[in-house]
PDB file of C-alpha atoms in Angstrom:
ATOM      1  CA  UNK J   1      82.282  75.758 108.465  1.00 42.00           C
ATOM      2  CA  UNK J   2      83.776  76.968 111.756  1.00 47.00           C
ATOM      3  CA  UNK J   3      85.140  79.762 112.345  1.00 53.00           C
ATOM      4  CA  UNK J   4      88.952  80.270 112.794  1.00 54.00           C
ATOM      5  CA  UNK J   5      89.910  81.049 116.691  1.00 49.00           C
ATOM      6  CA  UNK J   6      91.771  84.338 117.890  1.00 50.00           C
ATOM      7  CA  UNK J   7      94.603  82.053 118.473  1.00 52.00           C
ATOM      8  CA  UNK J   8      94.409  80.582 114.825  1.00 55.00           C
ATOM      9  CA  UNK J   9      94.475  84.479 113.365  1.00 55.00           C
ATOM     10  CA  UNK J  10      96.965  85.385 115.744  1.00 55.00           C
ATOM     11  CA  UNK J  11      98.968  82.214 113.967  1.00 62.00           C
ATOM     12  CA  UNK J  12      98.129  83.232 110.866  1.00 65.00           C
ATOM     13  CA  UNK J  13      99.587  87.346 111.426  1.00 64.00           C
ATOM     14  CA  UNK J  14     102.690  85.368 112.740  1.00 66.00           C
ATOM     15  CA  UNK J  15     103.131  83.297 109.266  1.00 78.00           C
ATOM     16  CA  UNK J  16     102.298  85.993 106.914  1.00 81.00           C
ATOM     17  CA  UNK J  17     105.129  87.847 107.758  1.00 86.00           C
ATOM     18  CA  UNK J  18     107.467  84.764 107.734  1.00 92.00           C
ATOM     19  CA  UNK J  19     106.024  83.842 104.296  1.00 90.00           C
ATOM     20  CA  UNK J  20     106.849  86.647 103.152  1.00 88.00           C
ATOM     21  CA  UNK J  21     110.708  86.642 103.944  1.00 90.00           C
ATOM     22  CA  UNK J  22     111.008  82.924 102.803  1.00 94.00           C
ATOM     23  CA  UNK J  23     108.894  82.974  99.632  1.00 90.00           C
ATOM     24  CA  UNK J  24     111.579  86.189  98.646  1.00 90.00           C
ATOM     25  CA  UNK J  25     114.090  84.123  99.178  1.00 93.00           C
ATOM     26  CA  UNK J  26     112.425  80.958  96.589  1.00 93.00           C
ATOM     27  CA  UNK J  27     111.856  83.548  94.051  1.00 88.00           C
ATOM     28  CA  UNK J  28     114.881  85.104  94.418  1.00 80.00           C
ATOM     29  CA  UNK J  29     116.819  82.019  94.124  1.00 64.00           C
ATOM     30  CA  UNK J  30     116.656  80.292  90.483  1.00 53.00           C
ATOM     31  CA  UNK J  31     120.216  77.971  91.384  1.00 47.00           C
ATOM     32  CA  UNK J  32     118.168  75.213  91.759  1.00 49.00           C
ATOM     33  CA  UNK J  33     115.891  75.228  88.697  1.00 54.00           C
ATOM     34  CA  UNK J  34     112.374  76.284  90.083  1.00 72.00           C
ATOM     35  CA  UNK J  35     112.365  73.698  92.632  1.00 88.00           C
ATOM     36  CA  UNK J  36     114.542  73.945  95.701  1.00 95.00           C
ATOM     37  CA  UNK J  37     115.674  71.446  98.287  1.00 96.00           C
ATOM     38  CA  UNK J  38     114.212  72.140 101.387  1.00 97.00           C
ATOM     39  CA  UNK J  39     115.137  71.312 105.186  1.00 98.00           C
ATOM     40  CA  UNK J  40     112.640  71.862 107.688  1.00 97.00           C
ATOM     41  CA  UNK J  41     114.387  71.750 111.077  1.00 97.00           C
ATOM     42  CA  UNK J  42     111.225  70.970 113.911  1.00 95.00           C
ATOM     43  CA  UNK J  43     108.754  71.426 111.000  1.00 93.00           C
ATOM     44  CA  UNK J  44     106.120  69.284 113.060  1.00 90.00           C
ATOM     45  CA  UNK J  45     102.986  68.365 111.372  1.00 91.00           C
ATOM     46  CA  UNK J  46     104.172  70.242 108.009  1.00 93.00           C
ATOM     47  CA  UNK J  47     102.601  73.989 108.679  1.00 92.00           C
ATOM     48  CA  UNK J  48     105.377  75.250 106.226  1.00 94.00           C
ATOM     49  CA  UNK J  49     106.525  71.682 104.586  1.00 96.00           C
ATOM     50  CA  UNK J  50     103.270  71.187 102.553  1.00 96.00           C
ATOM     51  CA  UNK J  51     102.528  74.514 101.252  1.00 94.00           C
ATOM     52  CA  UNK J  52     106.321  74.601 100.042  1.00 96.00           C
ATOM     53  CA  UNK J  53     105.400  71.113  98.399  1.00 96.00           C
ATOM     54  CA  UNK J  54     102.378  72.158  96.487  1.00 95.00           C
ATOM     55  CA  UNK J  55     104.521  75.268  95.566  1.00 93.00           C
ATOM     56  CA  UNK J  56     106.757  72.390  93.504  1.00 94.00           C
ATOM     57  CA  UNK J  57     109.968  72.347  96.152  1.00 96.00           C
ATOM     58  CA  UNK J  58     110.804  69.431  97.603  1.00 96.00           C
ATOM     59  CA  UNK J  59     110.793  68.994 101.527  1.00 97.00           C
ATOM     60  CA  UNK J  60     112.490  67.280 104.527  1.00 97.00           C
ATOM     61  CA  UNK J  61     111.174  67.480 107.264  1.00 97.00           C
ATOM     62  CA  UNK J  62     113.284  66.647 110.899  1.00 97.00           C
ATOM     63  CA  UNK J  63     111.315  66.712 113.841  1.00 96.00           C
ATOM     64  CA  UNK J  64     111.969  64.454 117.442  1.00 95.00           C
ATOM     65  CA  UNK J  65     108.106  63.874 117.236  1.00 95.00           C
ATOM     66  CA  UNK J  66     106.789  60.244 115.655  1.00 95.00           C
ATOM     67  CA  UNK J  67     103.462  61.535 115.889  1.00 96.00           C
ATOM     68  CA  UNK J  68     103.852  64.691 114.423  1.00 96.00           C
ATOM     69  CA  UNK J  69     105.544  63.161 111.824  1.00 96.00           C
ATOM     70  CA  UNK J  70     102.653  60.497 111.632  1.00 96.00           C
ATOM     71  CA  UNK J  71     100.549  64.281 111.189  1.00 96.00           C
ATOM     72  CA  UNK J  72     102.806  65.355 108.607  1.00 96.00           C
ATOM     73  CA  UNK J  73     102.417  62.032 106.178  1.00 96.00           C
ATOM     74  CA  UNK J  74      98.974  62.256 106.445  1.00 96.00           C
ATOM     75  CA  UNK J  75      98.701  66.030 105.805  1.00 95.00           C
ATOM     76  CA  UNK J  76     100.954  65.457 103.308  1.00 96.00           C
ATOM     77  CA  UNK J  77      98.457  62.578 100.893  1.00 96.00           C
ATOM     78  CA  UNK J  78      95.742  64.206 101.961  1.00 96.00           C
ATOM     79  CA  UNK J  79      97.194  67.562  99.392  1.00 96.00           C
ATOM     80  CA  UNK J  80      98.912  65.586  96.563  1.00 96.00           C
ATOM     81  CA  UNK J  81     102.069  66.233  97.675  1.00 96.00           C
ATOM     82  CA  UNK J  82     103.318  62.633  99.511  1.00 95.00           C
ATOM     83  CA  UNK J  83     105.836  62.235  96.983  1.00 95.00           C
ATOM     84  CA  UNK J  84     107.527  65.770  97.340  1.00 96.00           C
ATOM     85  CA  UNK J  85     107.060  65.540 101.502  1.00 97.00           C
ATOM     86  CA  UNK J  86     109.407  63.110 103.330  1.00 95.00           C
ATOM     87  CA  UNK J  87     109.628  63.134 107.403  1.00 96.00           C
ATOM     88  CA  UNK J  88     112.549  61.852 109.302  1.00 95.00           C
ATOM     89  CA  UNK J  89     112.848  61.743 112.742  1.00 95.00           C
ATOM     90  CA  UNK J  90     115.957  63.419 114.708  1.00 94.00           C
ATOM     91  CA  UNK J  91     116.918  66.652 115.499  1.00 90.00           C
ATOM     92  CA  UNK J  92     119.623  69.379 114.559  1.00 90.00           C
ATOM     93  CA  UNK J  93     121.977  67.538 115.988  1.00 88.00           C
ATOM     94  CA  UNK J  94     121.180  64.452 113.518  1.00 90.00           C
ATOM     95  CA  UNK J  95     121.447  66.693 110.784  1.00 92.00           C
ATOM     96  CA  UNK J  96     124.382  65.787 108.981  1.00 91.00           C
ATOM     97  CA  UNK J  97     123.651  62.362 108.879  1.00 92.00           C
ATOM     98  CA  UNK J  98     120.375  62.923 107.736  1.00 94.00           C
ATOM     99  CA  UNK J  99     121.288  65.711 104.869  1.00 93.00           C
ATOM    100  CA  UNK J 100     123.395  65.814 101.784  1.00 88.00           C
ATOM    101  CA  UNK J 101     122.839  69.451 101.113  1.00 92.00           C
ATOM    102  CA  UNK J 102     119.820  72.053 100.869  1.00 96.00           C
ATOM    103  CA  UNK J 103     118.923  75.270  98.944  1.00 96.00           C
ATOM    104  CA  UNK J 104     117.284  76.170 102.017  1.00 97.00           C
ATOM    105  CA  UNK J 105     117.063  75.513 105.492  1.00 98.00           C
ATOM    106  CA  UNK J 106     113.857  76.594 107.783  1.00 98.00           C
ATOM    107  CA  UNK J 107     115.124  76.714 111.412  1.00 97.00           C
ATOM    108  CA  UNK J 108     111.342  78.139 113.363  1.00 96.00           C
ATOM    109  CA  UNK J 109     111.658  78.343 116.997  1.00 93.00           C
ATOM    110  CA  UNK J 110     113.962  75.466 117.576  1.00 94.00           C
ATOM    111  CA  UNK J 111     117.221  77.872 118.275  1.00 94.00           C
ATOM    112  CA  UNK J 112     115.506  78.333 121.478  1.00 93.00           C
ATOM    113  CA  UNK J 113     115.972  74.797 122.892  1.00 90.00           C
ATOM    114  CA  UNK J 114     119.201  73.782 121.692  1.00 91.00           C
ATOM    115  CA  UNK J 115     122.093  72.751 124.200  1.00 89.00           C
ATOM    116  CA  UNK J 116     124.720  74.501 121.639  1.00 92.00           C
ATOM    117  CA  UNK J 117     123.091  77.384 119.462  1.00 94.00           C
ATOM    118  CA  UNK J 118     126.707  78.008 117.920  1.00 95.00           C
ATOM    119  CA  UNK J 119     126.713  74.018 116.989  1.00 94.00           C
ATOM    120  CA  UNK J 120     123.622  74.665 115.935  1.00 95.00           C
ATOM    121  CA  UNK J 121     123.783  77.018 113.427  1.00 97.00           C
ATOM    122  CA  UNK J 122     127.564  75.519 112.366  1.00 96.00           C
ATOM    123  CA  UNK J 123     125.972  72.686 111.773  1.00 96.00           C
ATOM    124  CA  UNK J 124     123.219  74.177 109.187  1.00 97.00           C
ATOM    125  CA  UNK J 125     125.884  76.124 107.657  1.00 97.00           C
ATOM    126  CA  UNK J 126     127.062  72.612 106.829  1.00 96.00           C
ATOM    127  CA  UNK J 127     124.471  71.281 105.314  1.00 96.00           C
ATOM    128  CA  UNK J 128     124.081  74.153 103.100  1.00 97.00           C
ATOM    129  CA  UNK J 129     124.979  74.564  99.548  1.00 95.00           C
ATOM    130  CA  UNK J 130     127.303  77.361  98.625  1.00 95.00           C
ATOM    131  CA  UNK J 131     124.854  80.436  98.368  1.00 94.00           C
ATOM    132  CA  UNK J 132     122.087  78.499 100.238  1.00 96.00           C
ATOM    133  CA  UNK J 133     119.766  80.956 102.724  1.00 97.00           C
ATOM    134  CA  UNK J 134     118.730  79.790 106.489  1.00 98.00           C
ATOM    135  CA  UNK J 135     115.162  81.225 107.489  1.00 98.00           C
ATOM    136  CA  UNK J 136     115.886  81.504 111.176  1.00 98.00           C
ATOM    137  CA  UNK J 137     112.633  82.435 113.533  1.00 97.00           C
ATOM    138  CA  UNK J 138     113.600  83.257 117.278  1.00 96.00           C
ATOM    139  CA  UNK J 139     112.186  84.593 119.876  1.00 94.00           C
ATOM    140  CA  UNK J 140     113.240  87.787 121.259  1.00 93.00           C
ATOM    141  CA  UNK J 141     114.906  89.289 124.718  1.00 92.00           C
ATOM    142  CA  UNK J 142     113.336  92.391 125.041  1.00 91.00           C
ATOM    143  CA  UNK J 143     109.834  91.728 124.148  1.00 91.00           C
ATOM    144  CA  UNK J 144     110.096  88.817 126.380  1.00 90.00           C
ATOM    145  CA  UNK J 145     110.952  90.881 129.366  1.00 91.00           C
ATOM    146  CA  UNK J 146     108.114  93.543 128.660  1.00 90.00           C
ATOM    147  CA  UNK J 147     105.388  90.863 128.410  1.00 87.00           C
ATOM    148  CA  UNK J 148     106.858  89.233 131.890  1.00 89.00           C
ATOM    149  CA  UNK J 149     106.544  92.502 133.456  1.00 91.00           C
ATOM    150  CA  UNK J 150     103.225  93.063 132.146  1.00 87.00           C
ATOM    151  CA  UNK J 151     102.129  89.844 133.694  1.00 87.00           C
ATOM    152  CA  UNK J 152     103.616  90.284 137.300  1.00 92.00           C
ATOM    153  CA  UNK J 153     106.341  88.589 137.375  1.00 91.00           C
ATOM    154  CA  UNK J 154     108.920  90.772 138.044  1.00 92.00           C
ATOM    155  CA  UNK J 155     111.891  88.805 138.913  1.00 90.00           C
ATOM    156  CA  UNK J 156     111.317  86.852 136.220  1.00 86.00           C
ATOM    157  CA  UNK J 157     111.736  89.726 133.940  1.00 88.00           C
ATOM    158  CA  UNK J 158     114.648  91.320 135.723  1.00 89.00           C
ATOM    159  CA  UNK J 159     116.572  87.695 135.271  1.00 85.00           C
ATOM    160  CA  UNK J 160     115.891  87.504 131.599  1.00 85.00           C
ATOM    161  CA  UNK J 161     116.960  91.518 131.411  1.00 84.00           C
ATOM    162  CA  UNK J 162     120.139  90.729 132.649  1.00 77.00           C
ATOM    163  CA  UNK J 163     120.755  86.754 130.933  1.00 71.00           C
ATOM    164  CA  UNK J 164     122.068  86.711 127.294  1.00 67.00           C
ATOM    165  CA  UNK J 165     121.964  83.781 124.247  1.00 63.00           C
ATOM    166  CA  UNK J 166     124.630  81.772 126.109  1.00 60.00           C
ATOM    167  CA  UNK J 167     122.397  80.743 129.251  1.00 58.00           C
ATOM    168  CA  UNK J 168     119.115  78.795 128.719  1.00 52.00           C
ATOM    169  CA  UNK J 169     116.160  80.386 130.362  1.00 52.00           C
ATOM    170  CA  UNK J 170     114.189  77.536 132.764  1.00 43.00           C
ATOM    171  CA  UNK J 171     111.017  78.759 131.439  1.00 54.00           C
ATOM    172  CA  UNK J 172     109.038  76.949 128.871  1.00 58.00           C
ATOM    173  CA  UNK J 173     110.118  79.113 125.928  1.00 65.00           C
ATOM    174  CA  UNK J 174     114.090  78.280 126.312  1.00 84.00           C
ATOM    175  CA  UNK J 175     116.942  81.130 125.191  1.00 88.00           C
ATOM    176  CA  UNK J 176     115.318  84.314 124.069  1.00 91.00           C
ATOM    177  CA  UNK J 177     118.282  86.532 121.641  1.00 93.00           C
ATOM    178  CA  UNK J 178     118.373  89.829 120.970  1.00 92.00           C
ATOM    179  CA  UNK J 179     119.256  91.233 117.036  1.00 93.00           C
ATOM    180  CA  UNK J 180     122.498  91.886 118.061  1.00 93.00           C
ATOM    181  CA  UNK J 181     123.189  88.276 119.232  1.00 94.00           C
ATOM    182  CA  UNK J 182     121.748  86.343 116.431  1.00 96.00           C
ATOM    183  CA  UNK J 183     124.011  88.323 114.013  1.00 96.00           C
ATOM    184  CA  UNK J 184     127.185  87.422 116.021  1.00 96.00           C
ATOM    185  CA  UNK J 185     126.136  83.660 116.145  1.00 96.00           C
ATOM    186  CA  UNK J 186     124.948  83.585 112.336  1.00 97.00           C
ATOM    187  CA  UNK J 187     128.383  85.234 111.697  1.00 97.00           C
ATOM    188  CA  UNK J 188     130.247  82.896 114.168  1.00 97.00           C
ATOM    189  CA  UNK J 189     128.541  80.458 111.476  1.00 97.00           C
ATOM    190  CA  UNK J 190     129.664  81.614 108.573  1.00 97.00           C
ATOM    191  CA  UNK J 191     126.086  82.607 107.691  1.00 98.00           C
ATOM    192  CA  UNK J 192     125.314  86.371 106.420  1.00 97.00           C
ATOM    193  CA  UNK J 193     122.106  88.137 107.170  1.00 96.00           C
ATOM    194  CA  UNK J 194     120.649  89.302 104.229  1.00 95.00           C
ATOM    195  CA  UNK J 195     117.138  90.694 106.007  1.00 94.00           C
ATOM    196  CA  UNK J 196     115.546  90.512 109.452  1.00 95.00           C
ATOM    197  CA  UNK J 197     111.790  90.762 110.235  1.00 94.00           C
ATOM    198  CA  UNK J 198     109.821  91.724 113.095  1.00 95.00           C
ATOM    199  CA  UNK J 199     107.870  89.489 114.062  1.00 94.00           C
ATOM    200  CA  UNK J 200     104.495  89.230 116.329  1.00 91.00           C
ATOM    201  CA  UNK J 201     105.052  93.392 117.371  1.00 92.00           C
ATOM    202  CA  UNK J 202     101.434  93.739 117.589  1.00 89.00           C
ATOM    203  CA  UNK J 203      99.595  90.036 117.720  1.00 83.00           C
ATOM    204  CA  UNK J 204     100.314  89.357 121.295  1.00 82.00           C
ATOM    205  CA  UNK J 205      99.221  92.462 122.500  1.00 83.00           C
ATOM    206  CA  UNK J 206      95.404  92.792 120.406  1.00 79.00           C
ATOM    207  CA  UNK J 207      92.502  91.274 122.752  1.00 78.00           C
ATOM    208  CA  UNK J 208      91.178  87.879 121.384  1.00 73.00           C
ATOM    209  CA  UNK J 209      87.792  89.412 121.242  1.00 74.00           C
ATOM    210  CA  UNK J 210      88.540  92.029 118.915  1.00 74.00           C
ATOM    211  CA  UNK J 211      89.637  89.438 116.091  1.00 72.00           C
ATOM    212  CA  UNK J 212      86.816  87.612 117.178  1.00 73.00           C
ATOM    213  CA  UNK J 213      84.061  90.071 116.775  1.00 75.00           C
ATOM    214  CA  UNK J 214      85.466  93.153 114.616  1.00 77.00           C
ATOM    215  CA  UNK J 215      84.845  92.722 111.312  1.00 79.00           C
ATOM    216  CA  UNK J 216      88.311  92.649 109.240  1.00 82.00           C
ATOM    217  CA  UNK J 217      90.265  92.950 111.980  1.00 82.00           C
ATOM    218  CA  UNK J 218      92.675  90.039 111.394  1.00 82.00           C
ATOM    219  CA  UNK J 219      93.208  91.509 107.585  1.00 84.00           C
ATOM    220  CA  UNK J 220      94.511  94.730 109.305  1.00 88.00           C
ATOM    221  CA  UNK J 221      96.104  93.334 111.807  1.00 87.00           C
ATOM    222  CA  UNK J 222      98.601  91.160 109.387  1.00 86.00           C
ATOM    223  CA  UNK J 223      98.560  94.580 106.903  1.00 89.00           C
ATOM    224  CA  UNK J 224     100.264  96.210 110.239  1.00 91.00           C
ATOM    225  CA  UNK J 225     102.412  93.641 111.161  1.00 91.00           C
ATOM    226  CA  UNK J 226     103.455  93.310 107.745  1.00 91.00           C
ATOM    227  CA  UNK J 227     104.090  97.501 107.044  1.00 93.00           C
ATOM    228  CA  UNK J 228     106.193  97.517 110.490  1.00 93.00           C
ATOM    229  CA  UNK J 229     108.143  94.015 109.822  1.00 92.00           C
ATOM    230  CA  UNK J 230     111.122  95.513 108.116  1.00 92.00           C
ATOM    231  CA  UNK J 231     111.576  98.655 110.033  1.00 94.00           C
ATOM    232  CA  UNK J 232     114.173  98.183 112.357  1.00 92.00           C
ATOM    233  CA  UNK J 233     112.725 100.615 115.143  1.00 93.00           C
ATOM    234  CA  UNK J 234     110.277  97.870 115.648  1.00 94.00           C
ATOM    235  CA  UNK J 235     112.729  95.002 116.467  1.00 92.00           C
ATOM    236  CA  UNK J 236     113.242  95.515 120.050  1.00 92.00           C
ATOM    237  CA  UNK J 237     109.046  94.947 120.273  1.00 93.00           C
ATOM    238  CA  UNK J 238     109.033  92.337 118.229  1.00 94.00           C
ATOM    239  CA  UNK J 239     107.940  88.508 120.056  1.00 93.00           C
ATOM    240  CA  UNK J 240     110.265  87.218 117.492  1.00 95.00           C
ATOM    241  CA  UNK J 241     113.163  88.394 114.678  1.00 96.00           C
ATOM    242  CA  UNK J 242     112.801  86.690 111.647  1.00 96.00           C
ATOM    243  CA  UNK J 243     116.560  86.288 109.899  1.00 97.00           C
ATOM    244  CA  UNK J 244     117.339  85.240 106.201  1.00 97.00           C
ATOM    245  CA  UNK J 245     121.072  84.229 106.320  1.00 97.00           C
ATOM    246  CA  UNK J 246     122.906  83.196 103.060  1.00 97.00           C
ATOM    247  CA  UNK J 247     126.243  80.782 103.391  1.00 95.00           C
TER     248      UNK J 247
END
């Protein structure tokens, strides 16, 4: 069997510590039973959709891509869980046509791209039931601007130092927020933050080679980014914030 790239362990650091937050939230959350409706916004080929599924919840996924959707239904028989997976393709702005409510909504680096991220998140609050939560990933200003120094490209970072969540970037990564930001907009929502995560503090930063050739590096790697996740002195490093929001 192959080995797992750096880039699959670096992926894997990432979604420990985002497991973590949302599988709190299932087990925390008994309003629906045991089994929760689900709404994946940009949940792609079903990274998070299928695990949820075999974990008994029920899933729908929204994502612009027919073939990762195509991806998703396949992924989906191939693990038993076709019947408790179902893909529709749109957007957030399709989402309240294409929802009647949700226990939870998983919102992972689509904030980003949006036109409107007030809309955005209005919009989820919509869709939610009355105590629902809203796992929100992002990615974040500062860390953004460190890593574009770090490369060179100097201007680039000075822009994004002085731009805020209201003005996209033209990179590829779209709107980068800071803590600060996504707690106004969540608010703005009529969302609450209930916990935010550091994300990726460390990942970026660790050489490919060392997860590729030290021997239980990528097990201490995710036991680090898990132990500095929830401290908030690590935010501001953080690639991404991780926020669960309850309506």
């Amino acid at each position: 069997m192959p080995q797992p790239s750096a880039s699959d362990r670096r992926q894997s650091v990432r979604a420990g510590v985002v497991w973590d937050g949302v599988r709190r939230v299932l087990e925390g959350d008994d309003a629906s039973g045991g089994q929760a409706r689900i709404v994946d916004i940009g949940g792609g080929t079903g990274g998070f959709a299928v695990p949820l599924a075999e974990l008994g919840h029920t899933v729908q996924v929204i994502d612009p891509s027919p073939d990762a959707l195509a991806s998703l239904d396949r992924r989906a028989r191939e693990r038993g869980v076709a019947d408790r997976v179902t893909g529709q393709q749109g957007d957030l702005s399709d989402l309240p046509s294409l929802v009647e409510a949700a226990d939870l909504v998983l919102c992972h680096g689509v904030l980003e791209m949006v036109e409107d991220p007030a809309a955005a998140l209005s919009a989820i609050a919509g869709v939610l039931r009355p105590g629902g939560h809203l796992s929100l990933l992002v990615a974040q200003r500062h860390a953004a601007v460190v890593a574009r120094a770090m490369a060179g490209h100097f201007q680039a970072a000075r822009e994004l130092l002085d731009g805020d969540a209201t003005t996209a970037s033209t990179g590829r990564g779209g709107r980068r927020y800071t803590h600060d930001e996504v707690v106004d907009l969540l608010a703005a929502a009529g969302l609450q933050p209930t916990s935010v995560q550091a994300v990726r503090v460390f990942a970026d930063l660790v050489p490919g080679s060392l997860l590729d050739l030290e021997p239980g590096a990528t097990a201490a790697l995710v036991e680090l980014e898990q132990a500095v996740a929830t401290r908030p002195e690590y935010l501001p490093l953080a690639a991404q914030l991780h926020v669960i929001a309850r309506r």
